[in-house]
Amino acid sequence: MINFYAFQGTVTAISDFGINPGSEGCHQLFTMENGFGSIVNFVVSPSTYFVDHEIIRVGDQVTGYYDGDLPAILIYPPQYPALVMVKDNPAQNVKVAHFDSQLVSSDQMLKLNLSPATLVLSTNGQLFTKYPANRDLIVLYGPSTRSIPAQTVPYRIIVLCPMNLN
């Protein structure tokens, strides 16, 4: 279970970020500013998931998600490995979180009510055939109730499967 933290802001710079010899061009540094003076650098790697495979450019409004439990190097601006990047779209809501057996998010703010029309996919774009409970999910949805937790019928769920190959 990942403890997802989010930072929302405008991308002010994108630059190549060298990790290892031979990986040139595979990693980038996205610098984002939130309008309140806070700046964050996200290290974007080949494993970073971009919702809808959007291409991000300088000037785009973006939300970046990272693991809030991982240690971070003590520099300014803070620098985090990006797990999920979402180009903001006023026509859709996105929640990235761990969802329990009742499909309630880890922050207790959103409950999912699945319908036959809810598309459940893995990160490779293939249908996910199991029940998505007790997993880290990217949820794309529209309207929700005003209750706590808010309830919604998601349009699409992307299951963030562990990358273990053993």
C-alpha atoms as a PDB file:
ATOM      1  CA  MET A   1       0.000   0.000   0.000  1.00  0.00           C
ATOM      2  CA  ILE A   2       1.412   3.343  -1.067  1.00  0.00           C
ATOM      3  CA  ASN A   3       0.626   6.490   0.891  1.00  0.00           C
ATOM      4  CA  PHE A   4      -0.045   8.809  -2.073  1.00  0.00           C
ATOM      5  CA  TYR A   5       0.663  12.517  -1.646  1.00  0.00           C
ATOM      6  CA  ALA A   6      -0.235  15.022  -4.355  1.00  0.00           C
ATOM      7  CA  PHE A   7       1.152  18.323  -5.555  1.00  0.00           C
ATOM      8  CA  GLN A   8      -0.893  20.362  -8.013  1.00  0.00           C
ATOM      9  CA  GLY A   9       0.549  23.217 -10.004  1.00  0.00           C
ATOM     10  CA  THR A  10       1.794  24.608 -13.281  1.00  0.00           C
ATOM     11  CA  VAL A  11       4.750  23.017 -15.019  1.00  0.00           C
ATOM     12  CA  THR A  12       7.395  25.745 -15.254  1.00  0.00           C
ATOM     13  CA  ALA A  13      10.293  23.700 -16.653  1.00  0.00           C
ATOM     14  CA  ILE A  14      11.044  20.274 -18.100  1.00  0.00           C
ATOM     15  CA  SER A  15      14.630  19.096 -18.408  1.00  0.00           C
ATOM     16  CA  ASP A  16      16.522  15.866 -18.970  1.00  0.00           C
ATOM     17  CA  PHE A  17      17.692  14.205 -15.794  1.00  0.00           C
ATOM     18  CA  GLY A  18      20.614  11.788 -15.996  1.00  0.00           C
ATOM     19  CA  ILE A  19      20.368   8.785 -13.684  1.00  0.00           C
ATOM     20  CA  ASN A  20      22.770   6.214 -15.145  1.00  0.00           C
ATOM     21  CA  PRO A  21      24.949   6.020 -18.246  1.00  0.00           C
ATOM     22  CA  GLY A  22      22.822   4.719 -21.098  1.00  0.00           C
ATOM     23  CA  SER A  23      19.589   6.087 -19.646  1.00  0.00           C
ATOM     24  CA  GLU A  24      19.985   9.564 -21.150  1.00  0.00           C
ATOM     25  CA  GLY A  25      16.621  10.945 -22.228  1.00  0.00           C
ATOM     26  CA  CYS A  26      14.696   8.328 -20.231  1.00  0.00           C
ATOM     27  CA  HIS A  27      14.322  10.468 -17.108  1.00  0.00           C
ATOM     28  CA  GLN A  28      13.105  14.036 -16.864  1.00  0.00           C
ATOM     29  CA  LEU A  29      12.777  16.631 -14.158  1.00  0.00           C
ATOM     30  CA  PHE A  30       9.410  18.427 -14.077  1.00  0.00           C
ATOM     31  CA  THR A  31       9.491  21.655 -12.068  1.00  0.00           C
ATOM     32  CA  MET A  32       6.052  22.712 -10.824  1.00  0.00           C
ATOM     33  CA  GLU A  33       4.788  25.775  -8.973  1.00  0.00           C
ATOM     34  CA  ASN A  34       1.429  25.887  -7.214  1.00  0.00           C
ATOM     35  CA  GLY A  35       0.705  29.634  -7.319  1.00  0.00           C
ATOM     36  CA  PHE A  36       1.327  30.074  -3.588  1.00  0.00           C
ATOM     37  CA  GLY A  37       5.112  30.123  -3.955  1.00  0.00           C
ATOM     38  CA  SER A  38       5.662  26.406  -3.390  1.00  0.00           C
ATOM     39  CA  ILE A  39       7.870  24.636  -5.904  1.00  0.00           C
ATOM     40  CA  VAL A  40       8.400  20.891  -6.335  1.00  0.00           C
ATOM     41  CA  ASN A  41      10.607  18.910  -8.711  1.00  0.00           C
ATOM     42  CA  PHE A  42       9.281  15.555  -9.893  1.00  0.00           C
ATOM     43  CA  VAL A  43      11.656  12.962 -11.302  1.00  0.00           C
ATOM     44  CA  VAL A  44       9.726  11.379 -14.158  1.00  0.00           C
ATOM     45  CA  SER A  45      10.928   7.904 -15.134  1.00  0.00           C
ATOM     46  CA  PRO A  46       9.771   5.274 -17.633  1.00  0.00           C
ATOM     47  CA  SER A  47       7.668   3.737 -14.819  1.00  0.00           C
ATOM     48  CA  THR A  48       5.749   6.973 -14.133  1.00  0.00           C
ATOM     49  CA  TYR A  49       2.121   6.468 -15.178  1.00  0.00           C
ATOM     50  CA  PHE A  50       0.617   9.324 -17.196  1.00  0.00           C
ATOM     51  CA  VAL A  51      -3.193   9.211 -17.079  1.00  0.00           C
ATOM     52  CA  ASP A  52      -4.580   9.050 -20.635  1.00  0.00           C
ATOM     53  CA  HIS A  53      -0.935   9.020 -21.833  1.00  0.00           C
ATOM     54  CA  GLU A  54      -1.098  12.821 -21.991  1.00  0.00           C
ATOM     55  CA  ILE A  55       1.975  14.684 -23.168  1.00  0.00           C
ATOM     56  CA  ILE A  56       2.861  17.314 -20.590  1.00  0.00           C
ATOM     57  CA  ARG A  57       4.339  20.640 -21.660  1.00  0.00           C
ATOM     58  CA  VAL A  58       5.536  23.757 -19.870  1.00  0.00           C
ATOM     59  CA  GLY A  59       2.470  25.791 -18.847  1.00  0.00           C
ATOM     60  CA  ASP A  60       0.189  22.776 -18.281  1.00  0.00           C
ATOM     61  CA  GLN A  61      -1.753  22.428 -15.036  1.00  0.00           C
ATOM     62  CA  VAL A  62      -0.737  19.056 -13.606  1.00  0.00           C
ATOM     63  CA  THR A  63      -1.119  16.997 -10.446  1.00  0.00           C
ATOM     64  CA  GLY A  64       1.821  14.797  -9.544  1.00  0.00           C
ATOM     65  CA  TYR A  65       1.544  11.929  -7.071  1.00  0.00           C
ATOM     66  CA  TYR A  66       4.408  10.491  -5.047  1.00  0.00           C
ATOM     67  CA  ASP A  67       4.928   8.085  -2.149  1.00  0.00           C
ATOM     68  CA  GLY A  68       4.752  10.218   0.984  1.00  0.00           C
ATOM     69  CA  ASP A  69       6.352   7.484   3.087  1.00  0.00           C
ATOM     70  CA  LEU A  70       9.605   7.298   1.115  1.00  0.00           C
ATOM     71  CA  PRO A  71      12.568   9.259   2.434  1.00  0.00           C
ATOM     72  CA  ALA A  72      13.247  12.442   0.500  1.00  0.00           C
ATOM     73  CA  ILE A  73      16.561  14.159   0.004  1.00  0.00           C
ATOM     74  CA  LEU A  74      16.815  17.421   1.941  1.00  0.00           C
ATOM     75  CA  ILE A  75      17.120  19.972  -0.837  1.00  0.00           C
ATOM     76  CA  TYR A  76      15.095  22.927  -2.008  1.00  0.00           C
ATOM     77  CA  PRO A  77      12.955  22.684  -3.931  1.00  0.00           C
ATOM     78  CA  PRO A  78      11.915  19.222  -2.759  1.00  0.00           C
ATOM     79  CA  GLN A  79      12.386  16.443  -5.269  1.00  0.00           C
ATOM     80  CA  TYR A  80      10.178  13.360  -5.468  1.00  0.00           C
ATOM     81  CA  PRO A  81       9.987  10.352  -7.795  1.00  0.00           C
ATOM     82  CA  ALA A  82       6.717  10.765  -9.711  1.00  0.00           C
ATOM     83  CA  LEU A  83       4.450   7.723  -9.536  1.00  0.00           C
ATOM     84  CA  VAL A  84       1.430   9.159 -11.376  1.00  0.00           C
ATOM     85  CA  MET A  85       1.013  12.373 -13.371  1.00  0.00           C
ATOM     86  CA  VAL A  86      -2.378  13.781 -14.325  1.00  0.00           C
ATOM     87  CA  LYS A  87      -2.972  16.686 -16.698  1.00  0.00           C
ATOM     88  CA  ASP A  88      -5.810  18.605 -15.062  1.00  0.00           C
ATOM     89  CA  ASN A  89      -9.144  18.418 -16.882  1.00  0.00           C
ATOM     90  CA  PRO A  90     -12.185  20.266 -15.503  1.00  0.00           C
ATOM     91  CA  ALA A  91     -14.493  17.650 -17.042  1.00  0.00           C
ATOM     92  CA  GLN A  92     -13.144  14.785 -14.947  1.00  0.00           C
ATOM     93  CA  ASN A  93     -12.105  14.115 -11.370  1.00  0.00           C
ATOM     94  CA  VAL A  94      -9.151  11.894 -10.528  1.00  0.00           C
ATOM     95  CA  LYS A  95      -8.359  10.152  -7.238  1.00  0.00           C
ATOM     96  CA  VAL A  96      -5.143   8.214  -6.681  1.00  0.00           C
ATOM     97  CA  ALA A  97      -5.227   6.224  -3.453  1.00  0.00           C
ATOM     98  CA  HIS A  98      -5.376   2.834  -1.819  1.00  0.00           C
ATOM     99  CA  PHE A  99      -8.963   1.520  -1.703  1.00  0.00           C
ATOM    100  CA  ASP A 100     -10.048  -1.003   0.943  1.00  0.00           C
ATOM    101  CA  SER A 101     -12.331  -4.049   0.695  1.00  0.00           C
ATOM    102  CA  GLN A 102     -15.388  -1.765   0.592  1.00  0.00           C
ATOM    103  CA  LEU A 103     -13.762   0.404  -2.114  1.00  0.00           C
ATOM    104  CA  VAL A 104     -13.305   3.341   0.257  1.00  0.00           C
ATOM    105  CA  SER A 105     -10.174   5.432  -0.249  1.00  0.00           C
ATOM    106  CA  SER A 106      -7.452   5.463   2.403  1.00  0.00           C
ATOM    107  CA  ASP A 107      -8.345   9.055   3.350  1.00  0.00           C
ATOM    108  CA  GLN A 108     -12.014   8.012   3.800  1.00  0.00           C
ATOM    109  CA  MET A 109     -13.149  10.708   1.345  1.00  0.00           C
ATOM    110  CA  LEU A 110     -14.382   8.632  -1.623  1.00  0.00           C
ATOM    111  CA  LYS A 111     -16.388   5.406  -1.958  1.00  0.00           C
ATOM    112  CA  LEU A 112     -16.653   3.678  -5.315  1.00  0.00           C
ATOM    113  CA  ASN A 113     -19.866   2.088  -6.538  1.00  0.00           C
ATOM    114  CA  LEU A 114     -19.005  -0.060  -9.542  1.00  0.00           C
ATOM    115  CA  SER A 115     -21.382  -0.479 -12.452  1.00  0.00           C
ATOM    116  CA  PRO A 116     -21.213  -2.776 -15.473  1.00  0.00           C
ATOM    117  CA  ALA A 117     -20.092   0.291 -17.457  1.00  0.00           C
ATOM    118  CA  THR A 118     -17.072   0.925 -15.192  1.00  0.00           C
ATOM    119  CA  LEU A 119     -13.960   0.080 -17.173  1.00  0.00           C
ATOM    120  CA  VAL A 120     -11.298  -1.555 -14.966  1.00  0.00           C
ATOM    121  CA  LEU A 121      -7.831  -1.705 -16.537  1.00  0.00           C
ATOM    122  CA  SER A 122      -4.270  -2.487 -15.572  1.00  0.00           C
ATOM    123  CA  THR A 123      -1.545   0.046 -16.353  1.00  0.00           C
ATOM    124  CA  ASN A 124      -0.772  -1.709 -19.634  1.00  0.00           C
ATOM    125  CA  GLY A 125      -4.292  -0.909 -20.887  1.00  0.00           C
ATOM    126  CA  GLN A 126      -5.615  -4.461 -20.656  1.00  0.00           C
ATOM    127  CA  LEU A 127      -8.809  -5.418 -18.853  1.00  0.00           C
ATOM    128  CA  PHE A 128      -8.308  -6.167 -15.175  1.00  0.00           C
ATOM    129  CA  THR A 129     -10.448  -9.212 -14.471  1.00  0.00           C
ATOM    130  CA  LYS A 130     -10.388  -9.313 -10.656  1.00  0.00           C
ATOM    131  CA  TYR A 131     -12.291  -7.216  -8.128  1.00  0.00           C
ATOM    132  CA  PRO A 132     -10.208  -4.042  -7.611  1.00  0.00           C
ATOM    133  CA  ALA A 133     -10.545  -3.877  -3.805  1.00  0.00           C
ATOM    134  CA  ASN A 134      -7.539  -3.698  -1.461  1.00  0.00           C
ATOM    135  CA  ARG A 135      -5.366  -2.137  -4.143  1.00  0.00           C
ATOM    136  CA  ASP A 136      -3.766   1.122  -5.183  1.00  0.00           C
ATOM    137  CA  LEU A 137      -6.028   2.656  -7.827  1.00  0.00           C
ATOM    138  CA  ILE A 138      -6.299   5.602 -10.179  1.00  0.00           C
ATOM    139  CA  VAL A 139     -10.003   6.451 -10.342  1.00  0.00           C
ATOM    140  CA  LEU A 140     -11.506   8.694 -13.021  1.00  0.00           C
ATOM    141  CA  TYR A 141     -15.009   9.872 -12.247  1.00  0.00           C
ATOM    142  CA  GLY A 142     -17.553  12.636 -12.722  1.00  0.00           C
ATOM    143  CA  PRO A 143     -20.286  13.628 -10.293  1.00  0.00           C
ATOM    144  CA  SER A 144     -20.280  12.414  -6.697  1.00  0.00           C
ATOM    145  CA  THR A 145     -22.538  12.751  -3.698  1.00  0.00           C
ATOM    146  CA  ARG A 146     -21.862  15.401  -1.040  1.00  0.00           C
ATOM    147  CA  SER A 147     -21.716  12.831   1.739  1.00  0.00           C
ATOM    148  CA  ILE A 148     -18.604  11.776   3.618  1.00  0.00           C
ATOM    149  CA  PRO A 149     -17.300   9.699   2.088  1.00  0.00           C
ATOM    150  CA  ALA A 150     -18.516  11.023  -1.239  1.00  0.00           C
ATOM    151  CA  GLN A 151     -19.869   8.247  -3.431  1.00  0.00           C
ATOM    152  CA  THR A 152     -19.436   7.934  -7.147  1.00  0.00           C
ATOM    153  CA  VAL A 153     -19.776   5.511 -10.019  1.00  0.00           C
ATOM    154  CA  PRO A 154     -16.359   5.768 -11.701  1.00  0.00           C
ATOM    155  CA  TYR A 155     -15.956   5.898 -15.468  1.00  0.00           C
ATOM    156  CA  ARG A 156     -12.617   4.140 -15.358  1.00  0.00           C
ATOM    157  CA  ILE A 157     -10.299   2.543 -12.812  1.00  0.00           C
ATOM    158  CA  ILE A 158      -6.628   1.861 -13.444  1.00  0.00           C
ATOM    159  CA  VAL A 159      -5.134  -0.727 -11.088  1.00  0.00           C
ATOM    160  CA  LEU A 160      -1.549   0.007 -10.061  1.00  0.00           C
ATOM    161  CA  CYS A 161      -0.293  -3.563  -9.899  1.00  0.00           C
ATOM    162  CA  PRO A 162       2.983  -4.261  -8.070  1.00  0.00           C
ATOM    163  CA  MET A 163       5.939  -4.600 -10.414  1.00  0.00           C
ATOM    164  CA  ASN A 164       7.294  -7.805  -8.856  1.00  0.00           C
ATOM    165  CA  LEU A 165       8.234 -10.351 -11.478  1.00  0.00           C
ATOM    166  CA  ASN A 166       9.225 -13.131  -9.056  1.00  0.00           C
END
